[in-house]
Amino acid sequence: MNEHLFDLSGRVALVTGASSGLGAHFARVLAGNGARVVVAARRVERLRELTDGIAAAGGEARAVAMDVTDPDSVQAGFDAAEEAFGTVDLLVNNAGVAQPRSFLKSTETDWDYVMETNLKAVWRVGRAGAERMKKAGQPGSIVNIASLLGLGVQFGESMYATSKAGVVQLTRHMALELMRYQIRVNAICPGYFETEMNKDFFASEQGQDYVREQIPSKRLGDLSELSGPLLLLASDAGSFVNGVALPVDGGHLLKSL
Ligand SMILES: NC(=O)c1ccc[n+]([C@@H]2O[C@H](COP(=O)([O-])OP(=O)(O)OC[C@H]3O[C@@H](n4cnc5c(N)ncnc54)[C@H](OP(=O)(O)O)[C@@H]3O)[C@@H](O)[C@H]2O)c1
């Protein structure tokens, strides 16, 4: 196999929601494979710790404040990214929130909170990134982080799952309309990985029962198991992969009825 297949040298990446969990991991992986990486989130102190770690490992990264629900903040974040490294040609739309709530108890505020961050911001940040790539005549790739819940259902997750199903469909449309600019767009649908979003649940008895009884592989994923799928979709190794929603769930979707 060509050892350079997943190489990202010369690429400029921007990862939203990089201040913890999957986003921080994605930033390390992209930097470790040669990309210069802009890490974006609201908690800038945390981003600085991440960029220090990436620099210590021999990579290049820059922290940028970005609230993905604020159009001005998104544009300012891209401006800062361009100033640091040039046009972003690898965008990972990862920022997301969860608001578990039964359908009947969910409120207008809950709905807006989840949709603003998980769906509208993917549209907003994706559009800003793609517009800038197009303007610069720069081919690129966009990876949207959806969820297994974009493909399936679960009690208490109507808002989150609907937002992620929207991300899956938005991914297909972005791929269709952006391919003429040599911009590929794909989604990853992770199964369960322990992060700040869910660690209390998985530490609880209920959470442990869930892993034992509801996940066929009887385990959570390890963040390292997202690295290969990310690199495939982000790099030229995936040059003919476009518009897919790739489950990375250890077979969770195969749960028997
Ligand atoms: N963990 C899982 O099992 C799992 C499974 C499927 C999908 N996912 C998806 O993976 C993504 C990352 O989740 P995670 O598990 O890593 O959760 P996490 O540890 O809670 O991280 C969420 C990240 O999103 C950022 N964020 C939230 N609102 C934001 C906003 N308005 N502007 C900018 N950044 C914002 C947070 O940064 P700041 O608070 O610093 O802004 C944080 O860095 C999410 O889209 C999630 O839905 C996770």
Short mmCIF file of C-alpha atoms and ligand atoms in Angstrom, two decimals:
data_model
loop_
_atom_site.label_atom_id
_atom_site.label_comp_id
_atom_site.label_asym_id
_atom_site.label_seq_id
_atom_site.Cartn_x
_atom_site.Cartn_y
_atom_site.Cartn_z
CA MET A 1 0.00 0.00 0.00
CA ASN A 2 1.13 3.53 -0.72
CA GLU A 3 2.32 4.77 2.67
CA HIS A 4 1.48 8.35 1.69
CA LEU A 5 -2.14 7.57 0.91
CA PHE A 6 -3.47 9.33 4.01
CA ASP A 7 -0.88 12.11 4.03
CA LEU A 8 -2.28 15.59 4.72
CA SER A 9 0.88 17.63 4.16
CA GLY A 10 0.04 21.03 2.70
CA ARG A 11 -3.56 20.85 3.89
CA VAL A 12 -5.12 23.41 6.23
CA ALA A 13 -7.73 21.90 8.54
CA LEU A 14 -10.31 23.52 10.77
CA VAL A 15 -12.00 21.44 13.46
CA THR A 16 -15.00 22.87 15.32
CA GLY A 17 -15.72 21.75 18.86
CA ALA A 18 -12.05 20.90 19.34
CA SER A 19 -11.93 21.83 23.03
CA SER A 20 -12.84 18.31 24.13
CA GLY A 21 -13.76 14.77 23.16
CA LEU A 22 -13.89 13.76 19.52
CA GLY A 23 -12.88 17.19 18.22
CA ALA A 24 -9.64 17.32 20.21
CA HIS A 25 -8.84 13.81 19.01
CA PHE A 26 -9.57 14.69 15.37
CA ALA A 27 -7.27 17.72 15.62
CA ARG A 28 -4.40 15.57 16.94
CA VAL A 29 -4.91 12.98 14.22
CA LEU A 30 -4.97 15.54 11.40
CA ALA A 31 -1.88 17.31 12.75
CA GLY A 32 -0.14 13.96 13.21
CA ASN A 33 -0.70 13.26 9.52
CA GLY A 34 0.76 16.52 8.29
CA ALA A 35 -2.09 19.05 8.22
CA ARG A 36 -1.76 22.46 9.79
CA VAL A 37 -4.76 22.56 12.08
CA VAL A 38 -6.95 25.38 13.32
CA VAL A 39 -8.83 24.31 16.43
CA ALA A 40 -12.06 26.17 17.14
CA ALA A 41 -14.49 26.32 20.08
CA ARG A 42 -15.69 28.74 22.75
CA ARG A 43 -13.33 27.58 25.53
CA VAL A 44 -10.11 29.02 24.17
CA GLU A 45 -7.98 28.10 27.20
CA ARG A 46 -8.61 24.45 26.48
CA LEU A 47 -7.76 24.98 22.83
CA ARG A 48 -4.41 26.45 23.88
CA GLU A 49 -3.61 23.31 25.88
CA LEU A 50 -4.44 21.30 22.77
CA THR A 51 -2.26 23.39 20.45
CA ASP A 52 0.61 23.16 22.96
CA GLY A 53 0.27 19.38 22.94
CA ILE A 54 0.19 19.26 19.14
CA ALA A 55 3.28 21.50 18.93
CA ALA A 56 5.10 19.31 21.47
CA ALA A 57 4.37 16.31 19.24
CA GLY A 58 5.91 18.14 16.25
CA GLY A 59 2.69 19.39 14.63
CA GLU A 60 1.37 22.84 13.81
CA ALA A 61 -1.88 24.16 15.24
CA ARG A 62 -3.59 27.44 16.05
CA ALA A 63 -6.42 28.13 18.50
CA VAL A 64 -9.33 30.24 17.30
CA ALA A 65 -12.39 31.34 19.28
CA MET A 66 -15.57 30.35 17.48
CA ASP A 67 -19.17 30.06 18.57
CA VAL A 68 -20.73 28.10 15.74
CA THR A 69 -24.18 29.51 16.54
CA ASP A 70 -22.99 33.06 15.83
CA PRO A 71 -22.51 33.95 12.13
CA ASP A 72 -20.07 36.79 12.89
CA SER A 73 -17.99 34.57 15.13
CA VAL A 74 -17.83 31.91 12.40
CA GLN A 75 -16.63 34.43 9.80
CA ALA A 76 -14.09 35.89 12.25
CA GLY A 77 -12.84 32.36 13.00
CA PHE A 78 -12.29 31.63 9.30
CA ASP A 79 -10.57 35.01 8.87
CA ALA A 80 -8.19 34.17 11.72
CA ALA A 81 -7.59 30.69 10.30
CA GLU A 82 -6.75 32.13 6.86
CA GLU A 83 -4.43 34.68 8.39
CA ALA A 84 -2.59 31.92 10.24
CA PHE A 85 -2.33 29.22 7.58
CA GLY A 86 -4.21 30.21 4.39
CA THR A 87 -7.48 28.86 2.97
CA VAL A 88 -9.03 26.05 4.98
CA ASP A 89 -9.38 23.04 2.66
CA LEU A 90 -10.28 20.41 5.24
CA LEU A 91 -13.21 21.21 7.48
CA VAL A 92 -14.42 18.95 10.28
CA ASN A 93 -17.87 20.06 11.44
CA ASN A 94 -17.76 18.44 14.86
CA ALA A 95 -19.25 20.86 17.43
CA GLY A 96 -22.39 19.41 18.95
CA VAL A 97 -24.59 19.28 22.01
CA ALA A 98 -26.96 16.74 23.53
CA GLN A 99 -30.22 17.43 25.33
CA PRO A 100 -31.84 14.12 26.24
CA ARG A 101 -35.51 14.73 26.96
CA SER A 102 -38.65 12.71 26.35
CA PHE A 103 -40.62 13.99 23.36
CA LEU A 104 -43.54 15.18 25.49
CA LYS A 105 -41.28 17.03 27.91
CA SER A 106 -39.19 18.77 25.26
CA THR A 107 -39.60 22.53 24.99
CA GLU A 108 -39.19 25.19 22.31
CA THR A 109 -35.96 26.24 24.00
CA ASP A 110 -34.58 22.67 23.97
CA TRP A 111 -35.44 22.27 20.30
CA ASP A 112 -33.77 25.56 19.30
CA TYR A 113 -30.66 24.81 21.39
CA VAL A 114 -30.10 21.41 19.78
CA MET A 115 -30.98 22.42 16.21
CA GLU A 116 -28.97 25.66 16.29
CA THR A 117 -25.75 23.89 17.22
CA ASN A 118 -26.11 20.44 15.71
CA LEU A 119 -27.79 21.26 12.41
CA LYS A 120 -27.93 24.95 11.54
CA ALA A 121 -24.30 25.47 12.53
CA VAL A 122 -23.18 22.61 10.29
CA TRP A 123 -24.96 24.39 7.44
CA ARG A 124 -23.49 27.76 8.48
CA VAL A 125 -19.89 26.64 9.00
CA GLY A 126 -20.04 24.32 5.98
CA ARG A 127 -21.27 27.14 3.78
CA ALA A 128 -18.61 29.55 5.04
CA GLY A 129 -15.86 26.96 4.49
CA ALA A 130 -17.09 25.95 1.04
CA GLU A 131 -17.56 29.55 -0.08
CA ARG A 132 -13.98 30.33 0.83
CA MET A 133 -12.63 27.21 -0.90
CA LYS A 134 -14.60 28.07 -4.03
CA LYS A 135 -13.39 31.67 -4.00
CA ALA A 136 -9.78 30.53 -3.66
CA GLY A 137 -10.23 27.87 -6.37
CA GLN A 138 -9.12 25.38 -3.74
CA PRO A 139 -10.33 21.74 -3.81
CA GLY A 140 -11.05 20.29 -0.41
CA SER A 141 -12.96 17.96 1.83
CA ILE A 142 -15.56 18.45 4.51
CA VAL A 143 -16.36 15.85 7.16
CA ASN A 144 -19.56 16.36 9.11
CA ILE A 145 -19.88 14.54 12.42
CA ALA A 146 -23.39 13.11 12.58
CA SER A 147 -24.24 10.14 14.82
CA LEU A 148 -25.61 6.66 14.87
CA LEU A 149 -28.72 8.52 16.02
CA GLY A 150 -28.86 10.17 12.60
CA LEU A 151 -29.68 6.70 11.29
CA GLY A 152 -31.64 5.14 14.14
CA VAL A 153 -33.92 6.09 17.03
CA GLN A 154 -33.70 5.96 20.80
CA PHE A 155 -36.03 6.94 23.64
CA GLY A 156 -35.39 10.48 24.85
CA GLU A 157 -33.36 11.52 21.82
CA SER A 158 -35.96 12.92 19.42
CA MET A 159 -34.29 16.32 19.09
CA TYR A 160 -30.69 15.11 18.93
CA ALA A 161 -31.53 12.27 16.52
CA THR A 162 -33.56 14.57 14.27
CA SER A 163 -30.71 17.09 14.17
CA LYS A 164 -28.24 14.35 13.22
CA ALA A 165 -30.55 12.87 10.56
CA GLY A 166 -30.60 16.42 9.18
CA VAL A 167 -26.80 16.42 9.11
CA VAL A 168 -26.82 13.17 7.13
CA GLN A 169 -29.20 14.61 4.54
CA LEU A 170 -27.40 17.97 4.45
CA THR A 171 -24.15 16.08 3.82
CA ARG A 172 -25.63 14.48 0.70
CA HIS A 173 -26.84 17.82 -0.63
CA MET A 174 -23.56 19.54 0.09
CA ALA A 175 -21.72 16.71 -1.69
CA LEU A 176 -24.02 16.95 -4.71
CA GLU A 177 -23.70 20.71 -5.10
CA LEU A 178 -20.05 21.13 -4.17
CA MET A 179 -18.51 18.35 -6.28
CA ARG A 180 -18.28 20.79 -9.22
CA TYR A 181 -15.74 22.71 -7.11
CA GLN A 182 -13.81 19.52 -6.25
CA ILE A 183 -15.04 19.71 -2.68
CA ARG A 184 -16.07 16.33 -1.24
CA VAL A 185 -18.47 16.14 1.69
CA ASN A 186 -19.01 13.06 3.84
CA ALA A 187 -20.33 12.30 7.31
CA ILE A 188 -19.14 10.03 10.09
CA CYS A 189 -21.88 8.49 12.24
CA PRO A 190 -20.10 7.52 15.46
CA GLY A 191 -21.55 4.97 17.83
CA TYR A 192 -20.85 5.61 21.52
CA PHE A 193 -17.48 6.98 22.64
CA GLU A 194 -16.99 8.20 26.19
CA THR A 195 -16.62 11.99 26.29
CA GLU A 196 -17.83 14.87 28.44
CA MET A 197 -21.15 14.63 26.61
CA ASN A 198 -22.01 11.22 28.05
CA LYS A 199 -19.49 10.22 30.70
CA ASP A 200 -21.95 10.60 33.60
CA PHE A 201 -24.41 8.32 31.85
CA PHE A 202 -21.85 5.63 31.06
CA ALA A 203 -20.52 5.79 34.64
CA SER A 204 -24.02 5.08 35.98
CA GLU A 205 -25.52 1.64 36.49
CA GLN A 206 -28.09 2.44 33.82
CA GLY A 207 -25.31 3.33 31.40
CA GLN A 208 -23.38 0.16 32.12
CA ASP A 209 -26.53 -1.92 31.66
CA TYR A 210 -27.06 -0.17 28.35
CA VAL A 211 -23.59 -1.13 27.13
CA ARG A 212 -24.07 -4.76 28.25
CA GLU A 213 -27.58 -5.20 26.94
CA GLN A 214 -28.06 -2.81 24.02
CA ILE A 215 -24.71 -2.65 22.27
CA PRO A 216 -24.01 -5.89 20.37
CA SER A 217 -20.21 -5.51 20.75
CA LYS A 218 -20.78 -4.87 24.51
CA ARG A 219 -18.32 -2.03 24.58
CA LEU A 220 -17.88 1.66 23.82
CA GLY A 221 -15.61 2.72 21.00
CA ASP A 222 -12.08 3.93 21.61
CA LEU A 223 -11.34 7.36 20.10
CA SER A 224 -8.43 5.82 18.18
CA GLU A 225 -11.02 3.81 16.24
CA LEU A 226 -12.27 7.02 14.63
CA SER A 227 -8.84 7.97 13.27
CA GLY A 228 -8.82 5.72 10.19
CA PRO A 229 -12.36 6.64 9.09
CA LEU A 230 -11.57 10.35 9.51
CA LEU A 231 -8.36 10.09 7.50
CA LEU A 232 -10.09 8.11 4.75
CA LEU A 233 -12.77 10.77 4.27
CA ALA A 234 -10.44 13.74 4.76
CA SER A 235 -7.52 12.69 2.56
CA ASP A 236 -7.04 11.78 -1.09
CA ALA A 237 -7.34 8.13 -0.03
CA GLY A 238 -11.06 8.83 -0.21
CA SER A 239 -10.95 10.80 -3.46
CA PHE A 240 -13.92 8.87 -4.95
CA VAL A 241 -15.93 8.70 -1.72
CA ASN A 242 -18.56 11.42 -1.70
CA GLY A 243 -21.85 11.99 0.10
CA VAL A 244 -21.65 8.96 2.37
CA ALA A 245 -22.69 8.69 6.03
CA LEU A 246 -20.23 6.17 7.45
CA PRO A 247 -21.24 4.43 10.68
CA VAL A 248 -18.28 3.85 13.02
CA ASP A 249 -20.08 1.93 15.70
CA GLY A 250 -18.60 -1.56 16.02
CA GLY A 251 -21.80 -2.94 14.48
CA HIS A 252 -24.21 -1.25 16.92
CA LEU A 253 -26.70 -0.77 14.05
CA LEU A 254 -26.81 -4.55 13.62
CA LYS A 255 -28.64 -4.95 16.93
CA SER A 256 -31.01 -7.84 16.53
CA LEU A 257 -34.74 -7.19 16.97
N1 LIG B 1 -19.40 10.92 22.17
C1 LIG B 1 -20.21 10.18 21.45
O1 LIG B 1 -20.52 9.01 21.79
C2 LIG B 1 -20.77 10.70 20.16
C3 LIG B 1 -21.51 9.82 19.37
C4 LIG B 1 -22.03 10.27 18.16
C5 LIG B 1 -21.80 11.58 17.76
N2 LIG B 1 -21.09 12.42 18.57
C6 LIG B 1 -20.90 13.79 18.09
O2 LIG B 1 -19.53 14.11 18.13
C7 LIG B 1 -19.38 15.52 18.30
C8 LIG B 1 -18.43 15.80 19.46
O3 LIG B 1 -19.05 15.32 20.65
P1 LIG B 1 -18.23 14.88 21.93
O4 LIG B 1 -18.77 13.56 22.34
O5 LIG B 1 -16.78 15.04 21.69
O6 LIG B 1 -18.80 15.93 22.97
P2 LIG B 1 -18.08 16.97 23.97
O7 LIG B 1 -16.89 16.35 24.58
O8 LIG B 1 -19.18 17.47 24.82
O9 LIG B 1 -17.58 18.11 22.97
C9 LIG B 1 -18.48 18.97 22.33
C10 LIG B 1 -17.67 20.07 21.68
O10 LIG B 1 -18.59 20.92 20.97
C11 LIG B 1 -18.23 22.24 21.25
N3 LIG B 1 -19.37 23.14 21.13
C12 LIG B 1 -20.61 23.01 21.67
N4 LIG B 1 -21.36 24.09 21.38
C13 LIG B 1 -20.56 24.91 20.63
C14 LIG B 1 -20.74 26.17 20.04
N5 LIG B 1 -21.91 26.85 20.15
N6 LIG B 1 -19.72 26.72 19.35
C15 LIG B 1 -18.54 26.07 19.23
N7 LIG B 1 -18.30 24.87 19.78
C16 LIG B 1 -19.30 24.31 20.47
C17 LIG B 1 -17.66 22.23 22.66
O11 LIG B 1 -16.75 23.33 22.81
P3 LIG B 1 -16.97 24.66 23.70
O12 LIG B 1 -17.98 24.30 24.77
O13 LIG B 1 -15.60 24.94 24.22
O14 LIG B 1 -17.45 25.68 22.72
C18 LIG B 1 -16.90 20.92 22.66
O15 LIG B 1 -15.61 21.11 22.19
C19 LIG B 1 -20.78 16.09 18.50
O16 LIG B 1 -21.28 16.59 17.29
C20 LIG B 1 -21.57 14.86 18.93
O17 LIG B 1 -22.94 14.99 18.66
C21 LIG B 1 -20.58 12.03 19.76
#
